[in-house]
GROMACS .gro file of C-alpha atoms in nm:
model
  482
    1UNK     CA    1  11.867   8.752   9.167
    2UNK     CA    2  11.931   8.778   9.583
    3UNK     CA    3  11.651   8.691   9.749
    4UNK     CA    4  11.591   8.420   9.414
    5UNK     CA    5  11.601   8.003   9.517
    6UNK     CA    6  11.847   7.805   9.366
    7UNK     CA    7  11.618   7.722   9.009
    8UNK     CA    8  11.529   8.051   8.947
    9UNK     CA    9  11.941   8.125   8.930
   10UNK     CA   10  11.880   7.821   8.721
   11UNK     CA   11  11.633   7.918   8.486
   12UNK     CA   12  11.862   8.281   8.483
   13UNK     CA   13  12.147   8.152   8.411
   14UNK     CA   14  12.084   7.898   8.106
   15UNK     CA   15  11.805   8.189   8.023
   16UNK     CA   16  12.167   8.335   8.005
   17UNK     CA   17  11.959   8.632   8.121
   18UNK     CA   18  12.284   8.662   8.397
   19UNK     CA   19  12.639   8.532   8.336
   20UNK     CA   20  12.756   8.257   8.574
   21UNK     CA   21  13.081   8.616   8.655
   22UNK     CA   22  12.725   8.850   8.702
   23UNK     CA   23  12.639   8.635   8.973
   24UNK     CA   24  12.921   8.581   9.171
   25UNK     CA   25  12.988   8.949   9.179
   26UNK     CA   26  12.668   9.065   9.290
   27UNK     CA   27  12.738   8.783   9.539
   28UNK     CA   28  13.117   8.953   9.577
   29UNK     CA   29  13.026   9.231   9.587
   30UNK     CA   30  12.691   9.246   9.884
   31UNK     CA   31  12.968   9.046  10.108
   32UNK     CA   32  13.219   9.294  10.101
   33UNK     CA   33  12.953   9.512  10.178
   34UNK     CA   34  12.781   9.359  10.503
   35UNK     CA   35  13.107   9.074  10.657
   36UNK     CA   36  13.268   9.327  10.825
   37UNK     CA   37  12.921   9.447  11.065
   38UNK     CA   38  12.754   9.003  10.988
   39UNK     CA   39  13.170   8.856  11.018
   40UNK     CA   40  13.083   8.493  10.870
   41UNK     CA   41  13.354   8.482  10.602
   42UNK     CA   42  13.678   8.392  10.769
   43UNK     CA   43  13.846   8.391  10.398
   44UNK     CA   44  13.684   8.559  10.091
   45UNK     CA   45  13.882   8.482   9.736
   46UNK     CA   46  13.739   8.689   9.482
   47UNK     CA   47  14.010   8.615   9.186
   48UNK     CA   48  13.934   8.223   9.231
   49UNK     CA   49  13.530   8.280   9.234
   50UNK     CA   50  13.569   8.473   8.940
   51UNK     CA   51  13.818   8.211   8.765
   52UNK     CA   52  13.533   7.940   8.815
   53UNK     CA   53  13.280   8.146   8.702
   54UNK     CA   54  13.457   8.223   8.455
   55UNK     CA   55  13.450   7.850   8.397
   56UNK     CA   56  13.095   7.756   8.439
   57UNK     CA   57  13.012   8.081   8.183
   58UNK     CA   58  13.215   7.879   7.874
   59UNK     CA   59  13.041   7.514   8.064
   60UNK     CA   60  12.702   7.761   7.979
   61UNK     CA   61  12.740   7.816   7.658
   62UNK     CA   62  12.898   7.486   7.500
   63UNK     CA   63  12.542   7.282   7.698
   64UNK     CA   64  12.655   7.046   7.929
   65UNK     CA   65  12.630   7.321   8.278
   66UNK     CA   66  12.458   7.011   8.578
   67UNK     CA   67  12.249   7.223   8.835
   68UNK     CA   68  12.516   7.368   9.042
   69UNK     CA   69  12.735   7.469   8.717
   70UNK     CA   70  12.756   7.845   8.819
   71UNK     CA   71  12.620   7.884   9.175
   72UNK     CA   72  12.789   8.078   9.439
   73UNK     CA   73  12.860   7.915   9.684
   74UNK     CA   74  13.053   7.924  10.068
   75UNK     CA   75  13.243   7.631  10.259
   76UNK     CA   76  13.251   7.564  10.592
   77UNK     CA   77  13.616   7.681  10.721
   78UNK     CA   78  13.684   7.330  10.850
   79UNK     CA   79  13.690   7.204  10.495
   80UNK     CA   80  14.023   7.177  10.300
   81UNK     CA   81  14.053   7.411   9.985
   82UNK     CA   82  14.260   7.373   9.774
   83UNK     CA   83  14.583   7.699   9.728
   84UNK     CA   84  14.332   7.840   9.990
   85UNK     CA   85  14.331   7.966  10.399
   86UNK     CA   86  14.080   7.673  10.536
   87UNK     CA   87  14.201   7.743  10.918
   88UNK     CA   88  13.869   7.571  11.125
   89UNK     CA   89  13.826   7.918  11.328
   90UNK     CA   90  14.200   7.869  11.505
   91UNK     CA   91  14.481   8.047  11.596
   92UNK     CA   92  14.654   7.695  11.520
   93UNK     CA   93  14.584   7.783  11.150
   94UNK     CA   94  14.506   8.011  11.088
   95UNK     CA   95  14.837   7.992  10.857
   96UNK     CA   96  14.696   7.669  10.707
   97UNK     CA   97  14.612   7.683  10.342
   98UNK     CA   98  14.586   7.345  10.197
   99UNK     CA   99  14.738   7.145   9.940
  100UNK     CA  100  14.425   6.956   9.841
  101UNK     CA  101  14.010   6.995   9.850
  102UNK     CA  102  13.839   6.764  10.074
  103UNK     CA  103  13.593   6.508   9.866
  104UNK     CA  104  13.329   6.765   9.918
  105UNK     CA  105  13.472   7.021   9.801
  106UNK     CA  106  13.604   6.853   9.476
  107UNK     CA  107  13.188   6.678   9.399
  108UNK     CA  108  13.153   7.077   9.354
  109UNK     CA  109  13.404   7.161   9.198
  110UNK     CA  110  13.378   6.950   8.936
  111UNK     CA  111  12.960   7.045   8.930
  112UNK     CA  112  13.072   7.375   8.886
  113UNK     CA  113  12.993   7.604   9.171
  114UNK     CA  114  13.177   7.936   9.212
  115UNK     CA  115  13.324   7.895   9.524
  116UNK     CA  116  13.305   8.244   9.722
  117UNK     CA  117  13.538   8.202  10.035
  118UNK     CA  118  13.515   8.028  10.353
  119UNK     CA  119  13.267   8.059  10.584
  120UNK     CA  120  13.306   8.158  10.953
  121UNK     CA  121  13.291   7.893  11.280
  122UNK     CA  122  13.343   7.752  11.636
  123UNK     CA  123  13.690   7.626  11.667
  124UNK     CA  124  13.705   7.314  11.504
  125UNK     CA  125  13.394   7.259  11.536
  126UNK     CA  126  13.372   7.311  11.892
  127UNK     CA  127  13.088   7.458  12.060
  128UNK     CA  128  12.743   7.583  11.974
  129UNK     CA  129  12.719   7.987  11.921
  130UNK     CA  130  13.001   8.045  11.767
  131UNK     CA  131  13.203   8.275  12.021
  132UNK     CA  132  13.467   8.031  12.014
  133UNK     CA  133  13.620   8.089  11.760
  134UNK     CA  134  13.963   8.224  11.727
  135UNK     CA  135  13.869   8.517  11.440
  136UNK     CA  136  13.533   8.671  11.597
  137UNK     CA  137  13.186   8.562  11.673
  138UNK     CA  138  12.966   8.546  11.336
  139UNK     CA  139  12.657   8.791  11.433
  140UNK     CA  140  12.293   8.700  11.322
  141UNK     CA  141  12.151   8.954  11.101
  142UNK     CA  142  11.792   8.910  11.234
  143UNK     CA  143  12.032   9.081  11.557
  144UNK     CA  144  12.293   9.149  11.542
  145UNK     CA  145  12.359   9.124  11.905
  146UNK     CA  146  12.235   8.731  11.911
  147UNK     CA  147  12.464   8.469  11.801
  148UNK     CA  148  12.336   8.332  11.498
  149UNK     CA  149  12.423   7.919  11.608
  150UNK     CA  150  12.731   7.755  11.578
  151UNK     CA  151  12.975   7.579  11.488
  152UNK     CA  152  12.861   7.631  11.135
  153UNK     CA  153  12.741   7.972  11.227
  154UNK     CA  154  12.919   8.167  10.952
  155UNK     CA  155  12.734   8.009  10.683
  156UNK     CA  156  12.411   7.954  10.823
  157UNK     CA  157  12.448   8.395  10.882
  158UNK     CA  158  12.534   8.385  10.436
  159UNK     CA  159  12.254   8.167  10.342
  160UNK     CA  160  12.021   8.381  10.604
  161UNK     CA  161  12.197   8.727  10.491
  162UNK     CA  162  12.208   8.631  10.129
  163UNK     CA  163  12.540   8.665  10.142
  164UNK     CA  164  12.605   8.362   9.899
  165UNK     CA  165  12.263   8.173   9.785
  166UNK     CA  166  12.342   7.802   9.875
  167UNK     CA  167  12.644   7.697  10.193
  168UNK     CA  168  12.810   7.411  10.371
  169UNK     CA  169  12.844   7.282  10.723
  170UNK     CA  170  12.962   6.988  10.924
  171UNK     CA  171  12.697   6.834  11.211
  172UNK     CA  172  12.877   6.709  11.433
  173UNK     CA  173  12.605   6.732  11.833
  174UNK     CA  174  12.353   7.003  11.586
  175UNK     CA  175  12.558   7.226  11.414
  176UNK     CA  176  12.368   7.257  11.084
  177UNK     CA  177  12.071   7.225  11.212
  178UNK     CA  178  12.099   7.461  11.567
  179UNK     CA  179  12.241   7.790  11.375
  180UNK     CA  180  11.970   7.702  11.072
  181UNK     CA  181  11.625   7.712  11.309
  182UNK     CA  182  11.767   8.037  11.475
  183UNK     CA  183  11.888   8.210  11.165
  184UNK     CA  184  11.538   8.074  10.935
  185UNK     CA  185  11.742   7.880  10.690
  186UNK     CA  186  11.668   7.602  10.623
  187UNK     CA  187  11.987   7.311  10.754
  188UNK     CA  188  12.006   6.889  10.653
  189UNK     CA  189  12.251   6.661  10.877
  190UNK     CA  190  12.231   6.342  10.636
  191UNK     CA  191  12.316   5.981  10.726
  192UNK     CA  192  12.665   5.920  10.891
  193UNK     CA  193  12.884   5.765  10.587
  194UNK     CA  194  12.639   5.926  10.318
  195UNK     CA  195  12.897   6.217  10.297
  196UNK     CA  196  13.262   6.189  10.264
  197UNK     CA  197  13.477   6.283  10.550
  198UNK     CA  198  13.785   6.303  10.349
  199UNK     CA  199  13.926   6.627  10.420
  200UNK     CA  200  13.743   6.742  10.675
  201UNK     CA  201  13.897   6.869  10.993
  202UNK     CA  202  13.785   6.638  11.262
  203UNK     CA  203  13.656   6.662  11.544
  204UNK     CA  204  13.458   6.349  11.661
  205UNK     CA  205  13.532   6.124  11.350
  206UNK     CA  206  13.281   5.869  11.398
  207UNK     CA  207  12.997   6.188  11.495
  208UNK     CA  208  13.105   6.420  11.223
  209UNK     CA  209  12.888   6.390  10.914
  210UNK     CA  210  12.891   6.731  10.630
  211UNK     CA  211  12.548   6.912  10.571
  212UNK     CA  212  12.339   7.157  10.334
  213UNK     CA  213  12.184   7.488  10.407
  214UNK     CA  214  12.010   7.718  10.203
  215UNK     CA  215  11.675   7.930  10.197
  216UNK     CA  216  11.462   7.683  10.152
  217UNK     CA  217  11.460   7.230  10.188
  218UNK     CA  218  11.462   7.220   9.768
  219UNK     CA  219  11.829   7.413   9.762
  220UNK     CA  220  11.942   7.199  10.024
  221UNK     CA  221  11.844   6.920   9.827
  222UNK     CA  222  11.994   7.047   9.528
  223UNK     CA  223  12.346   7.100   9.744
  224UNK     CA  224  12.311   6.795   9.850
  225UNK     CA  225  12.261   6.529   9.565
  226UNK     CA  226  12.613   6.739   9.448
  227UNK     CA  227  12.757   6.639   9.811
  228UNK     CA  228  12.691   6.264   9.874
  229UNK     CA  229  12.831   6.039   9.691
  230UNK     CA  230  13.194   5.683   9.790
  231UNK     CA  231  13.504   5.798   9.846
  232UNK     CA  232  13.712   5.530   9.920
  233UNK     CA  233  13.970   5.742  10.121
  234UNK     CA  234  13.638   5.738  10.352
  235UNK     CA  235  13.658   5.394  10.555
  236UNK     CA  236  13.338   5.509  10.676
  237UNK     CA  237  13.210   5.616  10.352
  238UNK     CA  238  12.910   5.432  10.253
  239UNK     CA  239  12.894   5.295   9.909
  240UNK     CA  240  12.549   5.354   9.815
  241UNK     CA  241  12.364   5.410   9.467
  242UNK     CA  242  12.420   5.774   9.361
  243UNK     CA  243  12.041   5.931   9.474
  244UNK     CA  244  11.937   6.267   9.366
  245UNK     CA  245  11.719   6.399   9.625
  246UNK     CA  246  11.504   6.600   9.464
  247UNK     CA  247  11.304   6.360   9.335
  248UNK     CA  248  11.038   6.283   9.589
  249UNK     CA  249  10.986   6.697   9.711
  250UNK     CA  250  10.632   6.746   9.523
  251UNK     CA  251  10.476   6.385   9.683
  252UNK     CA  252  10.134   6.421   9.910
  253UNK     CA  253  10.210   6.406  10.243
  254UNK     CA  254   9.860   6.193  10.261
  255UNK     CA  255   9.925   5.945  10.533
  256UNK     CA  256  10.242   6.059  10.663
  257UNK     CA  257  10.313   5.933  11.045
  258UNK     CA  258  10.506   6.242  11.233
  259UNK     CA  259  10.604   6.123  11.602
  260UNK     CA  260  10.630   6.289  11.817
  261UNK     CA  261  10.858   6.232  12.133
  262UNK     CA  262  10.715   6.328  12.459
  263UNK     CA  263  11.097   6.379  12.582
  264UNK     CA  264  11.099   6.643  12.395
  265UNK     CA  265  10.822   6.808  12.465
  266UNK     CA  266  10.826   6.856  12.852
  267UNK     CA  267  11.008   7.160  13.031
  268UNK     CA  268  11.267   7.355  12.910
  269UNK     CA  269  11.101   7.461  12.553
  270UNK     CA  270  11.061   7.816  12.545
  271UNK     CA  271  10.699   7.894  12.568
  272UNK     CA  272  10.714   8.115  12.238
  273UNK     CA  273  10.894   7.824  12.064
  274UNK     CA  274  10.635   7.575  12.119
  275UNK     CA  275  10.443   7.735  11.998
  276UNK     CA  276  10.536   7.817  11.680
  277UNK     CA  277  10.640   7.442  11.661
  278UNK     CA  278  10.206   7.344  11.789
  279UNK     CA  279  10.170   7.561  11.499
  280UNK     CA  280  10.372   7.382  11.268
  281UNK     CA  281  10.283   7.088  11.315
  282UNK     CA  282   9.936   7.225  11.260
  283UNK     CA  283   9.965   7.314  10.926
  284UNK     CA  284  10.150   6.949  10.848
  285UNK     CA  285   9.808   6.858  10.944
  286UNK     CA  286   9.619   7.005  10.726
  287UNK     CA  287   9.863   6.883  10.476
  288UNK     CA  288   9.761   6.536  10.562
  289UNK     CA  289  10.039   6.384  10.824
  290UNK     CA  290   9.895   6.221  11.101
  291UNK     CA  291  10.070   6.322  11.424
  292UNK     CA  292  10.120   6.022  11.684
  293UNK     CA  293  10.284   6.013  12.023
  294UNK     CA  294  10.637   5.812  12.067
  295UNK     CA  295  10.897   5.731  12.343
  296UNK     CA  296  11.324   5.870  12.356
  297UNK     CA  297  11.321   5.724  12.693
  298UNK     CA  298  11.737   5.677  12.705
  299UNK     CA  299  11.695   6.131  12.459
  300UNK     CA  300  11.820   6.313  12.817
  301UNK     CA  301  12.130   6.051  12.806
  302UNK     CA  302  12.214   6.241  12.538
  303UNK     CA  303  12.390   6.470  12.618
  304UNK     CA  304  12.600   6.356  12.939
  305UNK     CA  305  12.700   6.073  12.681
  306UNK     CA  306  12.758   6.311  12.359
  307UNK     CA  307  13.052   6.485  12.550
  308UNK     CA  308  13.192   6.136  12.674
  309UNK     CA  309  13.239   6.045  12.345
  310UNK     CA  310  13.317   6.335  12.181
  311UNK     CA  311  13.606   6.492  12.347
  312UNK     CA  312  13.734   6.108  12.420
  313UNK     CA  313  13.790   6.092  11.980
  314UNK     CA  314  13.854   6.500  11.949
  315UNK     CA  315  14.123   6.484  12.238
  316UNK     CA  316  14.315   6.216  11.934
  317UNK     CA  317  14.249   6.425  11.683
  318UNK     CA  318  14.419   6.675  11.792
  319UNK     CA  319  14.695   6.550  11.903
  320UNK     CA  320  14.836   6.601  11.566
  321UNK     CA  321  14.852   6.956  11.587
  322UNK     CA  322  15.200   7.003  11.758
  323UNK     CA  323  15.330   7.233  11.562
  324UNK     CA  324  15.596   7.048  11.397
  325UNK     CA  325  15.524   6.990  11.015
  326UNK     CA  326  15.202   7.247  10.993
  327UNK     CA  327  15.000   7.456  11.214
  328UNK     CA  328  15.101   7.688  11.465
  329UNK     CA  329  15.481   7.716  11.668
  330UNK     CA  330  15.547   7.887  11.918
  331UNK     CA  331  15.817   8.147  11.940
  332UNK     CA  332  16.054   8.102  12.174
  333UNK     CA  333  16.053   7.739  12.339
  334UNK     CA  334  16.387   7.551  12.555
  335UNK     CA  335  16.306   7.196  12.413
  336UNK     CA  336  16.110   6.966  12.198
  337UNK     CA  337  15.842   6.945  12.504
  338UNK     CA  338  15.861   7.266  12.540
  339UNK     CA  339  15.692   7.366  12.180
  340UNK     CA  340  15.441   7.111  12.195
  341UNK     CA  341  15.353   7.259  12.535
  342UNK     CA  342  15.377   7.590  12.456
  343UNK     CA  343  15.260   7.507  11.991
  344UNK     CA  344  14.920   7.383  12.160
  345UNK     CA  345  14.870   7.656  12.448
  346UNK     CA  346  14.945   7.914  12.311
  347UNK     CA  347  14.711   7.777  11.954
  348UNK     CA  348  14.420   7.603  12.092
  349UNK     CA  349  14.177   7.826  12.249
  350UNK     CA  350  13.976   7.724  12.687
  351UNK     CA  351  13.684   7.559  12.457
  352UNK     CA  352  13.968   7.347  12.313
  353UNK     CA  353  14.147   7.292  12.554
  354UNK     CA  354  13.872   7.219  12.780
  355UNK     CA  355  13.790   6.925  12.517
  356UNK     CA  356  14.103   6.752  12.541
  357UNK     CA  357  14.157   6.810  12.865
  358UNK     CA  358  13.748   6.589  12.948
  359UNK     CA  359  13.844   6.376  12.610
  360UNK     CA  360  14.234   6.316  12.808
  361UNK     CA  361  14.060   6.203  13.129
  362UNK     CA  362  13.801   6.019  13.032
  363UNK     CA  363  14.065   5.786  12.833
  364UNK     CA  364  14.246   5.743  13.081
  365UNK     CA  365  14.323   5.377  13.279
  366UNK     CA  366  14.063   5.314  13.567
  367UNK     CA  367  13.788   5.517  13.403
  368UNK     CA  368  13.748   5.452  13.032
  369UNK     CA  369  13.534   5.198  13.149
  370UNK     CA  370  13.403   5.339  13.409
  371UNK     CA  371  13.306   5.716  13.132
  372UNK     CA  372  13.430   5.593  12.722
  373UNK     CA  373  13.259   5.271  12.800
  374UNK     CA  374  12.988   5.357  12.974
  375UNK     CA  375  12.873   5.603  12.762
  376UNK     CA  376  12.937   5.367  12.426
  377UNK     CA  377  12.602   5.136  12.573
  378UNK     CA  378  12.418   5.456  12.653
  379UNK     CA  379  12.450   5.541  12.267
  380UNK     CA  380  12.314   5.192  12.178
  381UNK     CA  381  12.010   5.231  12.440
  382UNK     CA  382  11.975   5.601  12.242
  383UNK     CA  383  12.036   5.450  11.838
  384UNK     CA  384  11.753   5.127  11.989
  385UNK     CA  385  11.447   5.394  12.099
  386UNK     CA  386  11.483   5.575  11.824
  387UNK     CA  387  11.466   5.188  11.577
  388UNK     CA  388  11.164   5.129  11.784
  389UNK     CA  389  10.973   5.483  11.743
  390UNK     CA  390  10.993   5.457  11.390
  391UNK     CA  391  10.811   5.116  11.396
  392UNK     CA  392  10.524   5.364  11.510
  393UNK     CA  393  10.613   5.701  11.289
  394UNK     CA  394  10.741   5.707  10.895
  395UNK     CA  395  10.909   6.124  11.098
  396UNK     CA  396  11.062   6.234  11.474
  397UNK     CA  397  10.895   6.543  11.398
  398UNK     CA  398  10.979   6.868  11.694
  399UNK     CA  399  11.267   7.154  11.753
  400UNK     CA  400  11.526   7.222  11.725
  401UNK     CA  401  11.649   7.472  11.974
  402UNK     CA  402  11.498   7.527  12.321
  403UNK     CA  403  11.501   7.890  12.294
  404UNK     CA  404  11.546   8.164  11.969
  405UNK     CA  405  11.902   8.346  11.984
  406UNK     CA  406  12.027   8.418  12.250
  407UNK     CA  407  12.298   8.702  12.328
  408UNK     CA  408  12.604   8.712  12.249
  409UNK     CA  409  12.805   8.593  12.551
  410UNK     CA  410  12.521   8.568  12.786
  411UNK     CA  411  12.693   8.184  12.777
  412UNK     CA  412  12.991   8.192  12.746
  413UNK     CA  413  13.084   8.144  13.140
  414UNK     CA  414  12.835   7.877  13.153
  415UNK     CA  415  12.932   7.569  12.957
  416UNK     CA  416  12.690   7.347  13.078
  417UNK     CA  417  12.415   7.634  13.020
  418UNK     CA  418  12.560   7.628  12.583
  419UNK     CA  419  12.559   7.193  12.591
  420UNK     CA  420  12.206   7.185  12.708
  421UNK     CA  421  12.135   7.418  12.414
  422UNK     CA  422  12.200   7.116  12.149
  423UNK     CA  423  11.925   6.883  12.370
  424UNK     CA  424  11.654   6.820  12.087
  425UNK     CA  425  12.031   6.761  11.804
  426UNK     CA  426  12.229   6.536  12.020
  427UNK     CA  427  12.116   6.230  11.985
  428UNK     CA  428  12.093   6.257  11.611
  429UNK     CA  429  12.421   6.243  11.559
  430UNK     CA  430  12.445   5.947  11.830
  431UNK     CA  431  12.275   5.735  11.627
  432UNK     CA  432  12.343   5.825  11.294
  433UNK     CA  433  12.026   5.925  11.180
  434UNK     CA  434  11.948   6.179  10.927
  435UNK     CA  435  11.801   6.528  11.060
  436UNK     CA  436  11.675   6.913  10.865
  437UNK     CA  437  11.563   7.215  11.041
  438UNK     CA  438  11.361   7.451  10.880
  439UNK     CA  439  11.178   7.768  10.973
  440UNK     CA  440  10.832   7.740  11.164
  441UNK     CA  441  10.862   8.058  11.263
  442UNK     CA  442  10.953   8.338  11.557
  443UNK     CA  443  10.978   8.411  11.856
  444UNK     CA  444  10.811   8.680  12.102
  445UNK     CA  445  11.138   8.841  12.010
  446UNK     CA  446  11.130   8.804  11.679
  447UNK     CA  447  11.340   8.633  11.645
  448UNK     CA  448  11.359   8.234  11.423
  449UNK     CA  449  11.284   7.938  11.538
  450UNK     CA  450  11.286   7.594  11.375
  451UNK     CA  451  11.098   7.244  11.324
  452UNK     CA  452  11.370   6.952  11.306
  453UNK     CA  453  11.313   6.665  11.162
  454UNK     CA  454  11.441   6.312  11.217
  455UNK     CA  455  11.413   6.113  10.983
  456UNK     CA  456  11.510   5.656  10.974
  457UNK     CA  457  11.830   5.607  10.811
  458UNK     CA  458  11.904   5.702  10.418
  459UNK     CA  459  11.506   5.907  10.428
  460UNK     CA  460  11.633   6.222  10.352
  461UNK     CA  461  11.442   6.201  10.135
  462UNK     CA  462  11.089   6.220  10.306
  463UNK     CA  463  11.226   6.462  10.526
  464UNK     CA  464  11.305   6.718  10.221
  465UNK     CA  465  10.940   6.596  10.052
  466UNK     CA  466  10.750   6.686  10.409
  467UNK     CA  467  10.995   7.051  10.466
  468UNK     CA  468  10.945   7.113  10.095
  469UNK     CA  469  10.583   7.089  10.097
  470UNK     CA  470  10.543   7.249  10.420
  471UNK     CA  471  10.706   7.554  10.260
  472UNK     CA  472  10.500   7.548   9.977
  473UNK     CA  473  10.219   7.661  10.211
  474UNK     CA  474  10.339   7.897  10.420
  475UNK     CA  475  10.612   8.132  10.393
  476UNK     CA  476  10.784   8.116  10.723
  477UNK     CA  477  11.176   8.046  10.428
  478UNK     CA  478  11.022   8.346  10.229
  479UNK     CA  479  11.065   8.571  10.517
  480UNK     CA  480  11.483   8.797  10.522
  481UNK     CA  481  11.632   8.971  10.828
  482UNK     CA  482  11.623   9.359  10.783
   0.00000   0.00000   0.00000
């Protein structure tokens, strides 16, 4: 059961070969055994999980179970969960118990999924390695001295180590796809606005989007189907008909045109990553797809544009954490201004402070036009590059990360090198496009390599279909860390 895909878990639950309570207990016991080493979970809610599992068993017995009823899952600790700690990996919210559920959490609860707990993450989703967490880094199960990627590192580790069969994450600049690649699982970020941001603690509001982790594309499709949907409480939520992301999984790939951006295959990609990506593309050709070179001429500007826009939005969003209404408050202070200063200085970590300072600077008088406005213009150019590329192809493919997972602490003193690890993922968020990463082999050090697929707006089905057919022909997704 631990390594079974969702389809097998669903069959076993419906056939009463295992109960939802037994299944939840199986994963909870596994978390108890492995989490002290992997640090994937910040909070484990055993009582809540078993209560939800009992409700799921009742629904199964009544014949009203849905695809996720009784299926255990983990939520990234950026989603508000009623009655459960929601820390965002920060000392600032280390005592915050949410009074309500995020929309995504509410949808999955209504679907009968069983929440096991909340996963580790970079503080306020700011990071690419999970090293910025107040609770310490999550550790890559393939090598516990290596990072799992970030910011949704805990969710990726939970799925890779089979502490949970599926998990939610968020993706602002690659924070689902990059950790999925580095831990050998599948992760998808849908088109901006497909999943509601209500109750998802904000980092950069025009970039943040909920995403899904699973061992396979089919598992991600089932999870995304339950997560997606219009929410009037989120002004950026898109009002579209409900979508079944599992409906086109088995479509043949004959005639699929895969675009290969020449900018993704230049210097900077490690040789072992390049070899794995080339082999994955060869497999796609065997499955009937064709490849064509395309160009994204402004892709190299994605990182500087992102690190102006995202910190600017973060500096505004994080101004609400002032020690007054909730969150950390300094124990000693002189007056109100002193309380603000000390509470924020004590509550935020170094990377969050860095981004707040950068964001405040680029929004300040005299610099707005020079930095923020110019970055928004570059953002539009990047989106136009993708629009032009999709006239020549159906999906775009390339590496998810330029390297495999690096050692914990290796890049901590060099923020720019850390930022460059997202060089292939950030442009997708700037354009608001869907992106998926699936396992595509291993590097020279025995660590996973991911292949990224990028689609046009609302092309999630096409991405999931391509990844699913690839996974039917290969077994990289079935490999498990020792």
